[in-house]
Amino acid sequence: MSDPVLTIADSLKDRARAALGSRNLILVGLMGAGKSSVGRLVASQLGIPFVDSDVEIERVSRMTITELFAAYGEEEFRALETRVMKRLLKNGPRVVSTGGGAFINDRTRKHIKKGGLSLWLKADLDVLWERVNKRDTRPLLKTENPKQTLENLMNARYPVYAQADVTVLSRDVRKELMADEVLKAVIEYQTESAVP
């Protein structure tokens, strides 16, 4: 007799994989929302590639995100990000983790909307702050009051992130649980989209 938990887990993965089809699953949200860590796990469970757009930007530019911001400014960085995202989303299926500002850029958002299913990992300020305040690698948080800066980014960006196809609440739980919630959200979105 098979293990019922294993069957349910396999069924969830299989159903989510079928619901996604050949589309990309593009994770959007603020820094610290879990796009990379949850995205890697989701891709592994679905058996499809995972790509972190920030890592890809660093690879093609041969500079870190921080160095790119310092050398060229945010506007030039966003232009490069748009070009990289357009290229990444040409093929699928894959799970793509985006930088926090990618979905905010109109041109990049159009590529994301066209390139697959967008999923916002939405988190409250305390969860985000707990995750991002340990490292100083976030160029947008190099301010006098980084927590206030993060809150300002939330206020400005959350209405735009809300345009994503799907929203999943990112909480302080195990990433395996978050990955399951992402898979369930993909299935639910496909089921609701199929209803005439």
mmCIF file of C-alpha atoms in Angstrom:
data_model
loop_
_atom_site.group_PDB
_atom_site.id
_atom_site.type_symbol
_atom_site.label_atom_id
_atom_site.label_comp_id
_atom_site.label_asym_id
_atom_site.label_seq_id
_atom_site.Cartn_x
_atom_site.Cartn_y
_atom_site.Cartn_z
ATOM 1 C CA MET A 1 0.000 0.000 0.000
ATOM 2 C CA SER A 2 1.357 3.432 -0.903
ATOM 3 C CA ASP A 3 1.935 6.170 1.609
ATOM 4 C CA PRO A 4 -1.094 8.547 1.360
ATOM 5 C CA VAL A 5 1.013 11.614 2.231
ATOM 6 C CA LEU A 6 3.409 10.850 -0.623
ATOM 7 C CA THR A 7 0.486 10.372 -3.008
ATOM 8 C CA ILE A 8 -1.022 13.733 -2.035
ATOM 9 C CA ALA A 9 2.343 15.488 -2.397
ATOM 10 C CA ASP A 10 2.981 13.866 -5.782
ATOM 11 C CA SER A 11 -0.519 14.744 -6.850
ATOM 12 C CA LEU A 12 -0.024 18.399 -5.849
ATOM 13 C CA LYS A 13 3.227 18.608 -7.834
ATOM 14 C CA ASP A 14 1.701 16.841 -10.834
ATOM 15 C CA ARG A 15 -1.413 19.006 -10.809
ATOM 16 C CA ALA A 16 0.620 22.218 -10.476
ATOM 17 C CA ARG A 17 2.957 21.120 -13.273
ATOM 18 C CA ALA A 18 -0.026 20.382 -15.525
ATOM 19 C CA ALA A 19 -1.651 23.714 -14.597
ATOM 20 C CA LEU A 20 1.505 25.640 -15.472
ATOM 21 C CA GLY A 21 1.926 23.877 -18.815
ATOM 22 C CA SER A 22 4.635 25.480 -20.951
ATOM 23 C CA ARG A 23 4.337 28.849 -19.186
ATOM 24 C CA ASN A 24 6.953 30.384 -16.933
ATOM 25 C CA LEU A 25 6.129 31.020 -13.279
ATOM 26 C CA ILE A 26 7.522 34.469 -12.467
ATOM 27 C CA LEU A 27 7.854 35.388 -8.790
ATOM 28 C CA VAL A 28 7.570 39.083 -7.973
ATOM 29 C CA GLY A 29 7.673 41.012 -4.716
ATOM 30 C CA LEU A 30 9.892 43.028 -2.439
ATOM 31 C CA MET A 31 13.368 42.024 -1.326
ATOM 32 C CA GLY A 32 13.122 39.433 1.414
ATOM 33 C CA ALA A 33 9.760 38.039 0.290
ATOM 34 C CA GLY A 34 11.353 34.655 -0.458
ATOM 35 C CA LYS A 35 11.348 34.763 -4.256
ATOM 36 C CA SER A 36 14.705 32.997 -4.608
ATOM 37 C CA SER A 37 14.490 30.470 -1.773
ATOM 38 C CA VAL A 38 10.866 29.511 -2.419
ATOM 39 C CA GLY A 39 11.381 29.718 -6.189
ATOM 40 C CA ARG A 40 14.241 27.205 -6.120
ATOM 41 C CA LEU A 41 12.134 24.764 -4.139
ATOM 42 C CA VAL A 42 9.086 25.200 -6.389
ATOM 43 C CA ALA A 43 11.214 24.643 -9.508
ATOM 44 C CA SER A 44 12.722 21.519 -7.969
ATOM 45 C CA GLN A 45 9.283 20.153 -7.090
ATOM 46 C CA LEU A 46 7.970 20.887 -10.586
ATOM 47 C CA GLY A 47 11.066 19.432 -12.235
ATOM 48 C CA ILE A 48 11.743 22.590 -14.256
ATOM 49 C CA PRO A 49 14.707 25.020 -14.273
ATOM 50 C CA PHE A 50 15.022 27.881 -11.799
ATOM 51 C CA VAL A 51 16.537 31.220 -12.818
ATOM 52 C CA ASP A 52 17.232 34.157 -10.512
ATOM 53 C CA SER A 53 17.126 37.254 -12.732
ATOM 54 C CA ASP A 54 19.522 39.164 -10.444
ATOM 55 C CA VAL A 55 22.099 36.359 -10.726
ATOM 56 C CA GLU A 56 21.625 36.374 -14.508
ATOM 57 C CA ILE A 57 22.079 40.173 -14.615
ATOM 58 C CA GLU A 58 25.301 39.827 -12.613
ATOM 59 C CA ARG A 59 26.485 37.051 -14.932
ATOM 60 C CA VAL A 60 25.927 38.988 -18.177
ATOM 61 C CA SER A 61 27.272 42.285 -16.809
ATOM 62 C CA ARG A 62 30.144 40.729 -14.831
ATOM 63 C CA MET A 63 29.248 43.120 -11.998
ATOM 64 C CA THR A 64 27.248 42.769 -8.797
ATOM 65 C CA ILE A 65 23.872 44.479 -8.503
ATOM 66 C CA THR A 66 25.433 46.890 -5.990
ATOM 67 C CA GLU A 67 28.264 47.705 -8.416
ATOM 68 C CA LEU A 68 25.788 48.225 -11.274
ATOM 69 C CA PHE A 69 23.731 50.660 -9.188
ATOM 70 C CA ALA A 70 26.864 52.540 -8.101
ATOM 71 C CA ALA A 71 28.384 52.731 -11.589
ATOM 72 C CA TYR A 72 25.304 53.348 -13.734
ATOM 73 C CA GLY A 73 22.403 54.298 -11.469
ATOM 74 C CA GLU A 74 18.970 52.771 -11.157
ATOM 75 C CA GLU A 75 17.677 53.846 -14.582
ATOM 76 C CA GLU A 76 20.445 52.040 -16.496
ATOM 77 C CA PHE A 77 20.127 49.027 -14.201
ATOM 78 C CA ARG A 78 16.382 48.818 -14.938
ATOM 79 C CA ALA A 79 17.049 48.972 -18.697
ATOM 80 C CA LEU A 80 19.473 46.043 -18.395
ATOM 81 C CA GLU A 81 17.003 44.186 -16.187
ATOM 82 C CA THR A 82 14.288 44.606 -18.834
ATOM 83 C CA ARG A 83 16.546 43.184 -21.564
ATOM 84 C CA VAL A 84 17.540 40.215 -19.395
ATOM 85 C CA MET A 85 13.929 39.473 -18.393
ATOM 86 C CA LYS A 86 12.757 39.614 -22.015
ATOM 87 C CA ARG A 87 15.404 37.032 -22.955
ATOM 88 C CA LEU A 88 14.728 34.791 -19.920
ATOM 89 C CA LEU A 89 11.003 34.644 -20.603
ATOM 90 C CA LYS A 90 11.293 33.590 -24.254
ATOM 91 C CA ASN A 91 11.523 29.934 -23.249
ATOM 92 C CA GLY A 92 9.593 27.965 -20.704
ATOM 93 C CA PRO A 93 8.552 26.463 -18.542
ATOM 94 C CA ARG A 94 10.819 27.648 -15.774
ATOM 95 C CA VAL A 95 10.528 29.405 -12.437
ATOM 96 C CA VAL A 96 11.977 32.907 -12.589
ATOM 97 C CA SER A 97 12.723 34.959 -9.486
ATOM 98 C CA THR A 98 12.775 38.699 -10.210
ATOM 99 C CA GLY A 99 14.444 41.586 -8.454
ATOM 100 C CA GLY A 100 12.153 43.685 -6.266
ATOM 101 C CA GLY A 101 11.897 46.520 -8.783
ATOM 102 C CA ALA A 102 11.442 44.454 -11.947
ATOM 103 C CA PHE A 103 7.629 44.300 -11.873
ATOM 104 C CA ILE A 104 7.440 48.029 -11.096
ATOM 105 C CA ASN A 105 9.024 48.909 -14.453
ATOM 106 C CA ASP A 106 6.250 49.179 -17.090
ATOM 107 C CA ARG A 107 8.286 47.590 -19.880
ATOM 108 C CA THR A 108 9.519 44.716 -17.723
ATOM 109 C CA ARG A 109 6.012 44.143 -16.340
ATOM 110 C CA LYS A 110 4.667 43.798 -19.908
ATOM 111 C CA HIS A 111 7.307 41.138 -20.644
ATOM 112 C CA ILE A 112 6.402 39.344 -17.414
ATOM 113 C CA LYS A 113 2.664 39.443 -18.180
ATOM 114 C CA LYS A 114 3.324 38.114 -21.681
ATOM 115 C CA GLY A 115 5.963 35.614 -20.551
ATOM 116 C CA GLY A 116 3.972 33.530 -18.114
ATOM 117 C CA LEU A 117 2.102 33.438 -14.841
ATOM 118 C CA SER A 118 3.110 36.178 -12.389
ATOM 119 C CA LEU A 119 2.908 35.367 -8.683
ATOM 120 C CA TRP A 120 3.360 37.989 -5.965
ATOM 121 C CA LEU A 121 4.920 36.783 -2.726
ATOM 122 C CA LYS A 122 3.406 39.379 -0.417
ATOM 123 C CA ALA A 123 4.906 39.879 3.036
ATOM 124 C CA ASP A 124 4.351 42.370 5.829
ATOM 125 C CA LEU A 125 7.028 44.822 6.945
ATOM 126 C CA ASP A 126 8.198 42.896 10.014
ATOM 127 C CA VAL A 127 8.743 39.679 8.030
ATOM 128 C CA LEU A 128 10.662 41.530 5.302
ATOM 129 C CA TRP A 129 12.744 43.525 7.753
ATOM 130 C CA GLU A 130 13.687 40.417 9.736
ATOM 131 C CA ARG A 131 14.960 38.834 6.505
ATOM 132 C CA VAL A 132 16.814 41.782 4.939
ATOM 133 C CA ASN A 133 18.375 43.638 7.886
ATOM 134 C CA LYS A 134 21.132 41.056 8.414
ATOM 135 C CA ARG A 135 22.956 41.834 5.156
ATOM 136 C CA ASP A 136 24.063 45.120 3.637
ATOM 137 C CA THR A 137 23.873 43.961 0.012
ATOM 138 C CA ARG A 138 20.628 45.795 -0.792
ATOM 139 C CA PRO A 139 21.506 49.014 -2.666
ATOM 140 C CA LEU A 140 18.077 50.573 -2.130
ATOM 141 C CA LEU A 141 18.420 50.146 1.645
ATOM 142 C CA LYS A 142 21.715 52.024 1.941
ATOM 143 C CA THR A 143 19.928 54.933 3.594
ATOM 144 C CA GLU A 144 19.888 56.619 6.987
ATOM 145 C CA ASN A 145 16.731 54.731 8.033
ATOM 146 C CA PRO A 146 16.602 51.489 6.007
ATOM 147 C CA LYS A 147 13.468 50.131 7.715
ATOM 148 C CA GLN A 148 11.572 53.330 6.823
ATOM 149 C CA THR A 149 12.938 53.058 3.280
ATOM 150 C CA LEU A 150 11.621 49.482 3.111
ATOM 151 C CA GLU A 151 8.211 50.646 4.333
ATOM 152 C CA ASN A 152 8.208 53.430 1.725
ATOM 153 C CA LEU A 153 9.025 50.870 -0.971
ATOM 154 C CA MET A 154 6.119 48.723 0.247
ATOM 155 C CA ASN A 155 3.709 51.652 0.083
ATOM 156 C CA ALA A 156 4.845 52.578 -3.427
ATOM 157 C CA ARG A 157 5.162 49.080 -4.884
ATOM 158 C CA TYR A 158 2.383 47.005 -3.340
ATOM 159 C CA PRO A 159 -0.358 48.536 -5.536
ATOM 160 C CA VAL A 160 1.706 47.554 -8.609
ATOM 161 C CA TYR A 161 2.540 44.062 -7.303
ATOM 162 C CA ALA A 162 -1.206 43.599 -6.808
ATOM 163 C CA GLN A 163 -1.477 43.450 -10.629
ATOM 164 C CA ALA A 164 0.218 40.020 -10.572
ATOM 165 C CA ASP A 165 -1.949 37.100 -11.667
ATOM 166 C CA VAL A 166 -1.712 35.374 -8.280
ATOM 167 C CA THR A 167 -0.877 36.466 -4.725
ATOM 168 C CA VAL A 168 0.505 34.222 -1.984
ATOM 169 C CA LEU A 169 1.142 35.542 1.524
ATOM 170 C CA SER A 170 4.795 35.038 2.485
ATOM 171 C CA ARG A 171 5.008 34.380 6.196
ATOM 172 C CA ASP A 172 7.563 33.246 8.735
ATOM 173 C CA VAL A 173 7.014 29.519 8.076
ATOM 174 C CA ARG A 174 9.142 26.765 6.566
ATOM 175 C CA LYS A 175 9.915 27.382 2.888
ATOM 176 C CA GLU A 176 8.544 23.905 2.072
ATOM 177 C CA LEU A 177 5.127 25.066 3.292
ATOM 178 C CA MET A 178 5.440 28.247 1.224
ATOM 179 C CA ALA A 179 6.357 26.181 -1.842
ATOM 180 C CA ASP A 180 3.244 24.025 -1.356
ATOM 181 C CA GLU A 181 1.115 27.171 -1.092
ATOM 182 C CA VAL A 182 2.613 28.442 -4.352
ATOM 183 C CA LEU A 183 1.792 25.137 -6.078
ATOM 184 C CA LYS A 184 -1.779 25.258 -4.746
ATOM 185 C CA ALA A 185 -2.145 28.863 -5.951
ATOM 186 C CA VAL A 186 -1.011 27.884 -9.466
ATOM 187 C CA ILE A 187 -3.590 25.065 -9.554
ATOM 188 C CA GLU A 188 -6.323 27.344 -8.196
ATOM 189 C CA TYR A 189 -5.522 30.069 -10.738
ATOM 190 C CA GLN A 190 -5.663 27.600 -13.627
ATOM 191 C CA THR A 191 -8.932 26.105 -12.336
ATOM 192 C CA GLU A 192 -10.558 29.550 -12.007
ATOM 193 C CA SER A 193 -9.234 30.644 -15.427
ATOM 194 C CA ALA A 194 -10.739 27.550 -17.066
ATOM 195 C CA VAL A 195 -14.245 28.335 -15.777
ATOM 196 C CA PRO A 196 -16.257 30.122 -18.534
#
